[in-house]
mmCIF file of C-alpha atoms in Angstrom:
data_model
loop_
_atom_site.group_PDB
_atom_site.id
_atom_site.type_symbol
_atom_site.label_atom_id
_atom_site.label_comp_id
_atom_site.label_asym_id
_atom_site.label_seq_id
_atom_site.Cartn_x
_atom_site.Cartn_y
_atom_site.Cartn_z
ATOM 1 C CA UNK L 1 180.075 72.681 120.891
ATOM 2 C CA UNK L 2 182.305 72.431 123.798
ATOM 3 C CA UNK L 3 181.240 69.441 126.462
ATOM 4 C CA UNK L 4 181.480 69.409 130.550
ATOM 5 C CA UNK L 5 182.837 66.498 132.045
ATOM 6 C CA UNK L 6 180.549 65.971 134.878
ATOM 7 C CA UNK L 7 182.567 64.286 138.409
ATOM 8 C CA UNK L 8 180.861 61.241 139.793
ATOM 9 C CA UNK L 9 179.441 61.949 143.078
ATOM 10 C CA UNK L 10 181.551 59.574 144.745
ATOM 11 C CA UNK L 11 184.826 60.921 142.924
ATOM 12 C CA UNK L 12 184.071 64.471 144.165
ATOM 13 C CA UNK L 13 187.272 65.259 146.158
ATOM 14 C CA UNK L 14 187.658 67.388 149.852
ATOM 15 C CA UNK L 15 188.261 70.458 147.678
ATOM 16 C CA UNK L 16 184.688 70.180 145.620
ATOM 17 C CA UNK L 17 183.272 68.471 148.696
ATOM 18 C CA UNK L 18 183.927 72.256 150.564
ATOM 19 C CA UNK L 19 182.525 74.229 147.023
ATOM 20 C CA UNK L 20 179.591 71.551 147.404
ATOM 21 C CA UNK L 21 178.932 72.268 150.981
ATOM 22 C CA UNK L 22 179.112 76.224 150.362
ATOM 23 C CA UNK L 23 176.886 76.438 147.355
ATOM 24 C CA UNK L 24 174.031 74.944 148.885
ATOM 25 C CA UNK L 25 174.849 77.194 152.634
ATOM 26 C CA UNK L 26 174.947 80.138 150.165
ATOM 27 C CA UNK L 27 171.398 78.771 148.409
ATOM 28 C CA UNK L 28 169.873 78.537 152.270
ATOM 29 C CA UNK L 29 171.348 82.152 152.798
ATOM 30 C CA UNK L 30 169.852 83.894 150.766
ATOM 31 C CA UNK L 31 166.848 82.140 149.267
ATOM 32 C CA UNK L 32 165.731 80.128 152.486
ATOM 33 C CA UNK L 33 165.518 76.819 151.336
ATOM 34 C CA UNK L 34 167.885 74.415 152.712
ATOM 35 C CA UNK L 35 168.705 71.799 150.675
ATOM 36 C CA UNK L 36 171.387 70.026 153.067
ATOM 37 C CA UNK L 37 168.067 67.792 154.113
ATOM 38 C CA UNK L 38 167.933 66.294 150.648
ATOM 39 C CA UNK L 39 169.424 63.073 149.856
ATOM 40 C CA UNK L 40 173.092 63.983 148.828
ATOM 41 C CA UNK L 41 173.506 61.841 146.319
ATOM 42 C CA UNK L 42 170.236 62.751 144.470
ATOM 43 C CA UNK L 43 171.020 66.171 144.886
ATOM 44 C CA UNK L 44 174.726 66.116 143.816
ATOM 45 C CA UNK L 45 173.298 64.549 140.621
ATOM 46 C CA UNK L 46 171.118 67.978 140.505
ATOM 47 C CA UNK L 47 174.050 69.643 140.977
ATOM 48 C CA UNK L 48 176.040 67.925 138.584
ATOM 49 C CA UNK L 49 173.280 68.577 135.862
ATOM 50 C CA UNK L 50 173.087 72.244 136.325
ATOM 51 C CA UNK L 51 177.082 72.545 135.918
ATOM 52 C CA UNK L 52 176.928 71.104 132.780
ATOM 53 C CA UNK L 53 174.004 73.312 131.834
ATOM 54 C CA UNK L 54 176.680 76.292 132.594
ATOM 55 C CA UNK L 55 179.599 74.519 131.082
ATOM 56 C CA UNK L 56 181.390 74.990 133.884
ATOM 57 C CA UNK L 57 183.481 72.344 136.275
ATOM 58 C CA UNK L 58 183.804 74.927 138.800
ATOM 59 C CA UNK L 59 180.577 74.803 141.144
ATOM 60 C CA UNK L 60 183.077 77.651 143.187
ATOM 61 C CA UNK L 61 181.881 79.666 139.840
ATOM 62 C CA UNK L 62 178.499 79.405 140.448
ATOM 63 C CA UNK L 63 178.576 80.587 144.397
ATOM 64 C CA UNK L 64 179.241 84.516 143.760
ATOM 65 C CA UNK L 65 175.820 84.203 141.036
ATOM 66 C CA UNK L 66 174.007 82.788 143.875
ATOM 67 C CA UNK L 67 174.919 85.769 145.905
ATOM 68 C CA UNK L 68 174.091 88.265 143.643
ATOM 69 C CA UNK L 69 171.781 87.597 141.365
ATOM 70 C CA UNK L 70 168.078 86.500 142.062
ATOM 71 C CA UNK L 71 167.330 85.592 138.616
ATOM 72 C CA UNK L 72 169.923 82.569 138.818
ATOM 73 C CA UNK L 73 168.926 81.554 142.077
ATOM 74 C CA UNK L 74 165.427 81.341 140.991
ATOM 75 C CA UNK L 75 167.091 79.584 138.275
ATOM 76 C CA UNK L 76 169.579 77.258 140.334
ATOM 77 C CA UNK L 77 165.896 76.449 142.447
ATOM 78 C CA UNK L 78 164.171 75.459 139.401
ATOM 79 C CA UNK L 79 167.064 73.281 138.732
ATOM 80 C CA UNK L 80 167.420 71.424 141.909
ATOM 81 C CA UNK L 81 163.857 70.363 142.285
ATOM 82 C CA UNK L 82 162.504 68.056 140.068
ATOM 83 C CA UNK L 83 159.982 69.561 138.228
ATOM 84 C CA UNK L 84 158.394 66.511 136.375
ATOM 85 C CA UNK L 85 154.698 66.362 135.462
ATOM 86 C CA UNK L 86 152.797 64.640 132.680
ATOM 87 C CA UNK L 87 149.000 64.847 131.992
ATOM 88 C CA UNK L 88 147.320 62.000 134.304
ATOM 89 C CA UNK L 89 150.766 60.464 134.626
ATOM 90 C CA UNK L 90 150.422 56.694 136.259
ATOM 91 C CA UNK L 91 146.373 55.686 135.595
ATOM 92 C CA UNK L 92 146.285 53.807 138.240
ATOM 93 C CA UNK L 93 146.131 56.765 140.647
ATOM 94 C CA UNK L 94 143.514 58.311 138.961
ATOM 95 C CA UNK L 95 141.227 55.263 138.531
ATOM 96 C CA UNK L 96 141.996 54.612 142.400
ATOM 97 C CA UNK L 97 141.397 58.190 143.134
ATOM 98 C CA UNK L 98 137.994 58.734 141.105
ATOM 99 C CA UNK L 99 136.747 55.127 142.039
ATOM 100 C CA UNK L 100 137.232 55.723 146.031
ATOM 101 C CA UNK L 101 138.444 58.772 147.317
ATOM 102 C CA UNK L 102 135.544 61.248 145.281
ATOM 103 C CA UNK L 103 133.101 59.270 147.223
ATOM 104 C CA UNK L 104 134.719 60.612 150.859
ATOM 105 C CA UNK L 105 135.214 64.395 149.131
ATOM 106 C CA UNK L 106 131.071 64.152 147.835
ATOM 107 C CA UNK L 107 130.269 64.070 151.773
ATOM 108 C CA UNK L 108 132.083 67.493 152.178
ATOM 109 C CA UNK L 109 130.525 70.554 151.494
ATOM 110 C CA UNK L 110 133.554 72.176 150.760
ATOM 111 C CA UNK L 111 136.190 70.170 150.318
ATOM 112 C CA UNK L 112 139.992 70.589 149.936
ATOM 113 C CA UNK L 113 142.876 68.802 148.103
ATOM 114 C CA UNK L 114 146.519 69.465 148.827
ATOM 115 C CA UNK L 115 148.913 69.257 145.584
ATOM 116 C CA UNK L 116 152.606 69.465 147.190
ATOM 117 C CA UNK L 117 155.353 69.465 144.724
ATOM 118 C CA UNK L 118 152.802 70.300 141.614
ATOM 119 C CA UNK L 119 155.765 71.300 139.584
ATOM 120 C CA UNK L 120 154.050 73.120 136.521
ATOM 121 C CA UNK L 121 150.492 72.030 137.206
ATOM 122 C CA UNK L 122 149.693 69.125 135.262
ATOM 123 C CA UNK L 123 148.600 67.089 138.123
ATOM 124 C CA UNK L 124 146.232 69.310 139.632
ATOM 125 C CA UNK L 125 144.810 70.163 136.172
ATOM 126 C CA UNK L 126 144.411 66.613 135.556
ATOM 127 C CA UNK L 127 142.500 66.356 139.113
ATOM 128 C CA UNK L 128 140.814 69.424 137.851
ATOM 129 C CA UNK L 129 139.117 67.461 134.897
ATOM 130 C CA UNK L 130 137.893 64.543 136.587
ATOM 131 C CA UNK L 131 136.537 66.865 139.728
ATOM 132 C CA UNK L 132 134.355 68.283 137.114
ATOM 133 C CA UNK L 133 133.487 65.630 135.198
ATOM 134 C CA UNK L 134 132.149 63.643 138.547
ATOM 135 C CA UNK L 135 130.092 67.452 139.515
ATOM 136 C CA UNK L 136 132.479 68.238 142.636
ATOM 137 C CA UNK L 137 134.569 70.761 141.174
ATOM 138 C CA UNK L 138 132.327 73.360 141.770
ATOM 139 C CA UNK L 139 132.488 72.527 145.497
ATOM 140 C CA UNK L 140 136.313 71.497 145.860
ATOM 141 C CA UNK L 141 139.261 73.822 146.079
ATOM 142 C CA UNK L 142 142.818 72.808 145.029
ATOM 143 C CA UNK L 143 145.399 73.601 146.417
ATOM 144 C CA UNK L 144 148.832 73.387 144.907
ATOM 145 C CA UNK L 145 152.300 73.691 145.434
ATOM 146 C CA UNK L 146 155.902 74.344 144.999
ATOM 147 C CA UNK L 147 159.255 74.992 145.908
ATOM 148 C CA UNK L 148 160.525 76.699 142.271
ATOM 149 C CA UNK L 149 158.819 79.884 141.336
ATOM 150 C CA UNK L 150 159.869 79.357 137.849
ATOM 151 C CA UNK L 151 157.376 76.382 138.079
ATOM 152 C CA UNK L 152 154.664 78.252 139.868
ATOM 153 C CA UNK L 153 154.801 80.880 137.393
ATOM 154 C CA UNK L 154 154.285 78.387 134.476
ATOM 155 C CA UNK L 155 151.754 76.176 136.481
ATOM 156 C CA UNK L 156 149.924 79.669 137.334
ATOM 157 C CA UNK L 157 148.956 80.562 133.629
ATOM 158 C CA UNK L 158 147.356 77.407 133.238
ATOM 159 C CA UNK L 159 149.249 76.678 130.082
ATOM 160 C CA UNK L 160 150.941 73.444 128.860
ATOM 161 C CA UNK L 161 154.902 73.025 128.057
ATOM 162 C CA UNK L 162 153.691 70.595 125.053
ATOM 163 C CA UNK L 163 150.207 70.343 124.016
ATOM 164 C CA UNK L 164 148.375 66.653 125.570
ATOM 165 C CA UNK L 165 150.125 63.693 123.324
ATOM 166 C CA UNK L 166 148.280 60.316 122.801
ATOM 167 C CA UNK L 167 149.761 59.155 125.576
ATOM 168 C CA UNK L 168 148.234 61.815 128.050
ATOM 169 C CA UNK L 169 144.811 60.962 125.700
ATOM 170 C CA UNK L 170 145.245 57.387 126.751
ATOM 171 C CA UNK L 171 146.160 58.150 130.061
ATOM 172 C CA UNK L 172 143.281 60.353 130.226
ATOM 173 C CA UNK L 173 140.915 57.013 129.351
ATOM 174 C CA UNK L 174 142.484 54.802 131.547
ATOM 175 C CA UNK L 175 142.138 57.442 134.250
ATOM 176 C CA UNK L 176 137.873 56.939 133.995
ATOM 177 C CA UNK L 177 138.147 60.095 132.300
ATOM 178 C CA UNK L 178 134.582 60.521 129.929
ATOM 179 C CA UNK L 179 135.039 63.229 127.400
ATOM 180 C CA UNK L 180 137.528 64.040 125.161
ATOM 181 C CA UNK L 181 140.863 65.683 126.744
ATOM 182 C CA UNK L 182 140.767 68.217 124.414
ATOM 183 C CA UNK L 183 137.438 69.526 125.516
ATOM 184 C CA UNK L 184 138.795 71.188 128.348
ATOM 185 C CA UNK L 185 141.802 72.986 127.014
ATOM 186 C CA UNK L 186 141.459 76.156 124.792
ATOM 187 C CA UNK L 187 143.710 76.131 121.830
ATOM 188 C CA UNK L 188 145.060 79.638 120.592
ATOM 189 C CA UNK L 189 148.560 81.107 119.291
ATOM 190 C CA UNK L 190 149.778 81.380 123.039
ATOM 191 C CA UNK L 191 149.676 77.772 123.297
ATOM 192 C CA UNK L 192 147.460 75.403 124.994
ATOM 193 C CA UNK L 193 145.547 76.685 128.373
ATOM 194 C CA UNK L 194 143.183 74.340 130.973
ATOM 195 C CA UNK L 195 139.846 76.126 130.287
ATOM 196 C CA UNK L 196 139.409 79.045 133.010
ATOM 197 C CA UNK L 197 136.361 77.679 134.517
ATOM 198 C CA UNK L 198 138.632 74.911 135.585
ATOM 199 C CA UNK L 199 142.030 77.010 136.418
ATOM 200 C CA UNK L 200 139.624 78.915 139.001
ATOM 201 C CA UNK L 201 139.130 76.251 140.925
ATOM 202 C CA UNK L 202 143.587 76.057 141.740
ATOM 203 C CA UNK L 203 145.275 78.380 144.155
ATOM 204 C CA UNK L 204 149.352 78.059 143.398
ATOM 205 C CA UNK L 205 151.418 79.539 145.988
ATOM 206 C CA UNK L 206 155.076 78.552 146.571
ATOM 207 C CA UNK L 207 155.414 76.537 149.987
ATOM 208 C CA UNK L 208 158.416 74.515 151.224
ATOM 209 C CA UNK L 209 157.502 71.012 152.480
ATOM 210 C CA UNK L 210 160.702 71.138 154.858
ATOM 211 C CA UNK L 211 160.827 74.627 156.628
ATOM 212 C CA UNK L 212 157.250 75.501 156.400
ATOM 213 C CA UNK L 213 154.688 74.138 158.364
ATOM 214 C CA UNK L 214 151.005 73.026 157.316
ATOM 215 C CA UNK L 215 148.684 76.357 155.822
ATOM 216 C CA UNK L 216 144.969 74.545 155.401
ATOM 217 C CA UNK L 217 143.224 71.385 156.732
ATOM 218 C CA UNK L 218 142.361 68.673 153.902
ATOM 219 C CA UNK L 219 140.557 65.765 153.090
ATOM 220 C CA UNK L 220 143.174 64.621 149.760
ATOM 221 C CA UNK L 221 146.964 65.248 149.756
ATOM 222 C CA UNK L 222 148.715 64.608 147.005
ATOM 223 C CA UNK L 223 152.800 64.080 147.505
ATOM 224 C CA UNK L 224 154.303 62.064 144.791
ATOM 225 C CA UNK L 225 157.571 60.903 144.058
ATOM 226 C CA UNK L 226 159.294 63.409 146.422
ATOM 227 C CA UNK L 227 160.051 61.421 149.526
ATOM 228 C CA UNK L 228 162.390 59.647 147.293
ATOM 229 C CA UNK L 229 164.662 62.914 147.317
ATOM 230 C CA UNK L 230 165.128 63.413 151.210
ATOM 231 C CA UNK L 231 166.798 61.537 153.755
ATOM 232 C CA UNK L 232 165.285 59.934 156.229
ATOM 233 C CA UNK L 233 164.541 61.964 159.519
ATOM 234 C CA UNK L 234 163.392 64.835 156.169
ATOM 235 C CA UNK L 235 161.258 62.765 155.131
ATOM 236 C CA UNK L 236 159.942 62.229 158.144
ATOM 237 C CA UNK L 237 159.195 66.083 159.468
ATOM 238 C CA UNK L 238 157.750 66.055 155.424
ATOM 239 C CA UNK L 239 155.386 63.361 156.599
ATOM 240 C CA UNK L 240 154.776 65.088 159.804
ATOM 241 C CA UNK L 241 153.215 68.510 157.805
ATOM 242 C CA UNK L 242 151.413 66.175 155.900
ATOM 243 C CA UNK L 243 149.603 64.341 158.588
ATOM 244 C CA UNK L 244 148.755 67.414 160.751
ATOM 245 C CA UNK L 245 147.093 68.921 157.182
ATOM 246 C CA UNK L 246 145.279 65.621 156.663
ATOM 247 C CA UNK L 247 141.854 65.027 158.740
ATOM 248 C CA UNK L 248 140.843 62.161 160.443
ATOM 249 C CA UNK L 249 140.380 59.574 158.051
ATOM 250 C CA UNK L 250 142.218 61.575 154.537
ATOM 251 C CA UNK L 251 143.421 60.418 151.912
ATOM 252 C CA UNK L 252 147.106 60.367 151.097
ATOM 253 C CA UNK L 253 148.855 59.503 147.743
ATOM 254 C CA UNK L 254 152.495 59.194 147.358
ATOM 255 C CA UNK L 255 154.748 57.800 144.627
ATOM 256 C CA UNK L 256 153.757 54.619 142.762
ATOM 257 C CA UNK L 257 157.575 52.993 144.111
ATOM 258 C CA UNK L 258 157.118 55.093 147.405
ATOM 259 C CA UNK L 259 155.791 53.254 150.566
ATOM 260 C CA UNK L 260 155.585 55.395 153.549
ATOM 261 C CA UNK L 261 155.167 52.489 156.544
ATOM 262 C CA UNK L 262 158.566 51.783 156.012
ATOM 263 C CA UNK L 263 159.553 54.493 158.102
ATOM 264 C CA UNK L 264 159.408 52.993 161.798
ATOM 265 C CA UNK L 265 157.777 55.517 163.661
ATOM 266 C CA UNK L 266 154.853 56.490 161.259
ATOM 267 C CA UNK L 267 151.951 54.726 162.618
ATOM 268 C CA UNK L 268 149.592 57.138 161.554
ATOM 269 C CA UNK L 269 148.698 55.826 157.988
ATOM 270 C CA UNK L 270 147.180 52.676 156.716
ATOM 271 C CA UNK L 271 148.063 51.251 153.590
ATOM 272 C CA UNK L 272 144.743 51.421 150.849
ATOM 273 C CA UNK L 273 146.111 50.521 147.440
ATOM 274 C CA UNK L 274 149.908 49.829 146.975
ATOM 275 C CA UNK L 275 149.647 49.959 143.166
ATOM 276 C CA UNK L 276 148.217 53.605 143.665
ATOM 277 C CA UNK L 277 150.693 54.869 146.282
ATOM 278 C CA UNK L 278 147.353 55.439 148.465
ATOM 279 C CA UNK L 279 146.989 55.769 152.208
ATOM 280 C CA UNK L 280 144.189 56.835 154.542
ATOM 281 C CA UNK L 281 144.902 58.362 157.609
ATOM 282 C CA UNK L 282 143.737 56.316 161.118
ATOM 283 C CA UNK L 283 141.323 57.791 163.117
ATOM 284 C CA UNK L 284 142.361 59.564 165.893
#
């Protein structure tokens, strides 16, 4: 099998700097999203990865597929967003979440939960679970979201990659989680699929956190670990959709290693649970 020798980032010279700078114009061109607002060193190492998935050194290669073909820049999309999702991934948010936050959604009649960047679902099936087993899912409507439609499309079916491991059991547990993960998943030779009385309760549409502005009002966002992936003043206009979707007094939750006040001029958030990546919004 024939290997790619991927540059370094910081090796790339003016000549792949220019095949850089065109592939991700020709990206904005013609799919709309405009990845120039993403951290450029994250996103080189995106690009990086997806040459060596098409054994090519020449990202120049890639730019006439971007043009022409709309299967491979759904593909080159799916590739440049990190699309990673586990099964109650980090406990801590869940426990934080269940413990203090389903208390504020019970005094909603109808309340709404925002899942930005749900990559292929598992965190808003995992929310999905613990709704129900606390007797709000029947009153709550998810939301969730995401740049790759490859993602959406898997996220939309409602079934898993890989069927739940121990660890997502565990996780489950740890999470305040009662039954048995299992119970909620229906097991057939199509793979594994969150239990349709639970996938009805999830609207997926595809929504870009940069160039689109806020689409509902809601009491929970969700919005982890993708700060870390835009630069500054992005992450900033990301945090400005956010808040104006938020109500008084929302809950946010971010990345575990993500802290939000450390941008200067957001003063709109106070800090609940650092451990959890959880913030409530002041009221206003």
């Amino acid at each position: 099998m024939s290997t790619v020798t991927e540059p370094s980032a910081h090796l790339w010279d003016a000549k792949q700097q220019i095949e850089f700078d065109i592939f991700i114009e020709a990206i904005r061109r013609f799919t709309g999203h405009d990845f120039s607002q993403y951290s450029e060193p994250s996103l080189k190492r995106l690009v990086r990865r997806l040459m060596a998935l098409q054994k090519t050194k020449s990202l120049a290669s890639l730019i006439p597929r971007v043009i022409d073909d709309k299967h491979f820049r759904d593909y080159v999309i799916d590739n440049l967003t990190v699309s990673c999702s586990q099964l109650f991934r980090d406990p801590v948010v869940f426990q934080r979440i269940t413990s203090e936050v389903f208390s504020y959604l019970e005094s909603f009649p109808r309340p709404i939960i925002w899942v930005a960047g749900c990559a292929n679902g598992e965190e808003a099936f995992s929310l999905a679970i613990l709704l129900s087993e606390a007797g709000l899912l029947k009153h709550t409507q998810i939301y969730a979201t995401d740049i790759s439609p490859n993602a959406l499309e898997q996220a939309t079916s409602g079934v898993l990659q890989l069927p739940p491991t121990e660890e997502d059991r565990d996780n489950y547990k740890q999470s305040n989680g009662q039954n048995s993960l299992d119970d909620y998943f229906d097991y057939s030779s199509h793979g594994v699929k969150l239990r349709e009385e639970l996938l009805s309760h999830i609207t997926f549409e595809q929504h870009d956190l940069i160039q689109q502005p806020e689409f509902i009002s809601a009491q929970l966002v969700l919005c982890r670990n993708v700060f870390i992936y835009f630069e500054k003043t992005t992450k900033l206009s990301a945090l400005e959709v956010i808040r104006n979707t938020l109500i008084s007094r929302g809950y946010l939750v971010t990345g575990i290693k993500e802290d939000i006040n450390l941008y200067e001029s957001e003063k709109s958030f106070v800090l609940v649970s650092r451990k959890a990546g959880l913030y409530r919004k002041k009221l206003l």
